[in-house]
PDB file of C-alpha atoms in Angstrom:
ATOM      1  CA  MET A   1       3.408  -8.204   4.618  1.00  0.00           C
ATOM      2  CA  THR A   2       3.588  -4.486   5.021  1.00  0.00           C
ATOM      3  CA  CYS A   3       3.270  -2.044   2.095  1.00  0.00           C
ATOM      4  CA  GLU A   4       7.218  -1.510   2.599  1.00  0.00           C
ATOM      5  CA  GLY A   5       7.982  -5.121   2.076  1.00  0.00           C
ATOM      6  CA  LEU A   6       5.628  -5.465  -1.050  1.00  0.00           C
ATOM      7  CA  THR A   7       7.038  -2.360  -2.423  1.00  0.00           C
ATOM      8  CA  LEU A   8      10.760  -3.523  -1.904  1.00  0.00           C
ATOM      9  CA  ARG A   9       9.741  -7.001  -3.541  1.00  0.00           C
ATOM     10  CA  TRP A  10       8.172  -5.165  -6.559  1.00  0.00           C
ATOM     11  CA  ARG A  11      10.859  -2.920  -7.164  1.00  0.00           C
ATOM     12  CA  ARG A  12      13.031  -5.716  -8.487  1.00  0.00           C
ATOM     13  CA  GLU A  13      10.047  -6.766 -11.077  1.00  0.00           C
ATOM     14  CA  PRO A  14      10.284  -5.297 -14.406  1.00  0.00           C
ATOM     15  CA  ALA A  15       6.689  -5.211 -14.440  1.00  0.00           C
ATOM     16  CA  TRP A  16       6.360  -2.898 -11.663  1.00  0.00           C
ATOM     17  CA  ALA A  17       9.004  -0.292 -12.779  1.00  0.00           C
ATOM     18  CA  SER A  18       6.785   2.410 -13.681  1.00  0.00           C
ATOM     19  CA  LYS A  19       4.855   2.079 -10.189  1.00  0.00           C
ATOM     20  CA  ALA A  20       7.853   1.411  -8.349  1.00  0.00           C
ATOM     21  CA  ARG A  21       8.890   5.198  -7.386  1.00  0.00           C
ATOM     22  CA  GLY A  22       5.369   6.315  -6.555  1.00  0.00           C
ATOM     23  CA  LEU A  23       5.019   2.951  -4.353  1.00  0.00           C
ATOM     24  CA  THR A  24       8.229   3.805  -2.787  1.00  0.00           C
ATOM     25  CA  VAL A  25       7.404   7.180  -1.971  1.00  0.00           C
ATOM     26  CA  LEU A  26       4.257   6.342  -0.360  1.00  0.00           C
ATOM     27  CA  ALA A  27       5.646   3.620   1.795  1.00  0.00           C
ATOM     28  CA  TRP A  28       8.101   6.054   3.082  1.00  0.00           C
ATOM     29  CA  ALA A  29       5.454   8.829   3.671  1.00  0.00           C
ATOM     30  CA  SER A  30       3.173   6.386   5.441  1.00  0.00           C
ATOM     31  CA  SER A  31       6.284   5.238   7.574  1.00  0.00           C
ATOM     32  CA  VAL A  32       6.845   8.630   8.773  1.00  0.00           C
ATOM     33  CA  ALA A  33       2.922   9.391   9.023  1.00  0.00           C
ATOM     34  CA  PHE A  34       2.792   6.559  11.449  1.00  0.00           C
ATOM     35  CA  LEU A  35       5.503   7.753  13.362  1.00  0.00           C
ATOM     36  CA  LEU A  36       3.891  11.201  13.670  1.00  0.00           C
ATOM     37  CA  PHE A  37       0.417   9.576  14.723  1.00  0.00           C
ATOM     38  CA  VAL A  38       2.159   7.522  17.446  1.00  0.00           C
ATOM     39  CA  VAL A  39       3.907  10.659  18.864  1.00  0.00           C
ATOM     40  CA  ALA A  40       0.251  12.634  18.519  1.00  0.00           C
ATOM     41  CA  MET A  41      -1.049   9.363  20.514  1.00  0.00           C
ATOM     42  CA  VAL A  42       1.433   9.627  23.159  1.00  0.00           C
ATOM     43  CA  ASP A  43       0.829  13.439  23.557  1.00  0.00           C
ATOM     44  CA  SER A  44      -2.870  13.496  23.807  1.00  0.00           C
ATOM     45  CA  MET A  45      -2.848  10.284  26.385  1.00  0.00           C
ATOM     46  CA  ALA A  46      -0.107  11.619  28.641  1.00  0.00           C
ATOM     47  CA  PHE A  47       0.943  15.257  27.970  1.00  0.00           C
ATOM     48  CA  THR A  48      -0.692  18.189  26.887  1.00  0.00           C
ATOM     49  CA  HIS A  49      -3.848  16.554  24.999  1.00  0.00           C
ATOM     50  CA  THR A  50      -3.224  19.698  22.220  1.00  0.00           C
ATOM     51  CA  ALA A  51      -1.695  17.103  19.272  1.00  0.00           C
ATOM     52  CA  PRO A  52      -4.299  16.921  16.419  1.00  0.00           C
ATOM     53  CA  LEU A  53      -5.037  13.138  16.693  1.00  0.00           C
ATOM     54  CA  GLY A  54      -7.668  12.950  14.164  1.00  0.00           C
ATOM     55  CA  LEU A  55      -5.569  14.900  11.215  1.00  0.00           C
ATOM     56  CA  ALA A  56      -2.689  12.423  12.088  1.00  0.00           C
ATOM     57  CA  GLU A  57      -5.328   9.583  11.671  1.00  0.00           C
ATOM     58  CA  ARG A  58      -6.813  10.847   8.440  1.00  0.00           C
ATOM     59  CA  VAL A  59      -3.508  11.427   7.064  1.00  0.00           C
ATOM     60  CA  LEU A  60      -2.260   8.200   7.532  1.00  0.00           C
ATOM     61  CA  LEU A  61      -5.307   6.597   6.306  1.00  0.00           C
ATOM     62  CA  GLY A  62      -5.134   8.658   3.298  1.00  0.00           C
ATOM     63  CA  LEU A  63      -1.721   7.697   2.480  1.00  0.00           C
ATOM     64  CA  TYR A  64      -2.571   3.892   2.866  1.00  0.00           C
ATOM     65  CA  LEU A  65      -5.412   4.316   0.427  1.00  0.00           C
ATOM     66  CA  LEU A  66      -3.325   6.087  -2.080  1.00  0.00           C
ATOM     67  CA  TRP A  67      -0.633   3.093  -1.794  1.00  0.00           C
ATOM     68  CA  LEU A  68      -3.635   0.881  -2.516  1.00  0.00           C
ATOM     69  CA  VAL A  69      -4.655   2.515  -5.285  1.00  0.00           C
ATOM     70  CA  LEU A  70      -1.125   2.538  -7.106  1.00  0.00           C
ATOM     71  CA  ALA A  71      -0.754  -0.940  -6.201  1.00  0.00           C
ATOM     72  CA  ALA A  72      -3.955  -1.685  -7.722  1.00  0.00           C
ATOM     73  CA  THR A  73      -3.199   0.042 -10.885  1.00  0.00           C
ATOM     74  CA  GLY A  74      -0.365  -2.246 -11.440  1.00  0.00           C
ATOM     75  CA  PRO A  75       0.470  -4.831 -13.946  1.00  0.00           C
ATOM     76  CA  ALA A  76      -2.172  -7.490 -14.326  1.00  0.00           C
ATOM     77  CA  ARG A  77      -1.057 -11.307 -14.453  1.00  0.00           C
ATOM     78  CA  ASN A  78      -2.835 -13.481 -16.995  1.00  0.00           C
ATOM     79  CA  ARG A  79      -3.262 -16.836 -15.303  1.00  0.00           C
ATOM     80  CA  SER A  80      -4.811 -19.819 -17.235  1.00  0.00           C
ATOM     81  CA  LEU A  81      -7.296 -21.632 -15.265  1.00  0.00           C
ATOM     82  CA  ALA A  82      -6.640 -25.039 -16.914  1.00  0.00           C
ATOM     83  CA  ALA A  83      -3.323 -26.544 -18.033  1.00  0.00           C
ATOM     84  CA  GLY A  84      -2.867 -26.472 -21.573  1.00  0.00           C
ATOM     85  CA  SER A  85      -6.184 -24.215 -22.250  1.00  0.00           C
ATOM     86  CA  GLU A  86      -5.702 -21.651 -25.022  1.00  0.00           C
ATOM     87  CA  SER A  87      -7.988 -19.077 -23.875  1.00  0.00           C
ATOM     88  CA  PRO A  88      -8.813 -17.876 -20.018  1.00  0.00           C
ATOM     89  CA  VAL A  89     -12.151 -19.383 -18.450  1.00  0.00           C
ATOM     90  CA  THR A  90     -14.588 -16.601 -17.617  1.00  0.00           C
ATOM     91  CA  VAL A  91     -17.536 -16.574 -15.475  1.00  0.00           C
ATOM     92  CA  GLY A  92     -20.696 -17.880 -17.743  1.00  0.00           C
ATOM     93  CA  ASP A  93     -18.825 -19.709 -20.594  1.00  0.00           C
ATOM     94  CA  ARG A  94     -20.681 -22.843 -21.293  1.00  0.00           C
ATOM     95  CA  ALA A  95     -19.067 -26.099 -22.855  1.00  0.00           C
TER      96      ALA A  95
END
């Protein structure tokens, strides 16, 4: 699923309300940057060879990374590993 698809899904969830606007802006910016990258790629392959292809790649990658960082700082979900357990199980616990 693309970052745009996840952003649209998360906008409907109240837990993501604080991150929704930033994720939406970054998703749209990455879509525009991708289109600019495609234009730069076509220009460098077929026409003038003067398009800043490396810059377009770096901008696109940077926007994707920013989106991932913002998404990673979203709400954490607490899931119990065993049905009926009162506390989450952690690595290293011994019975």
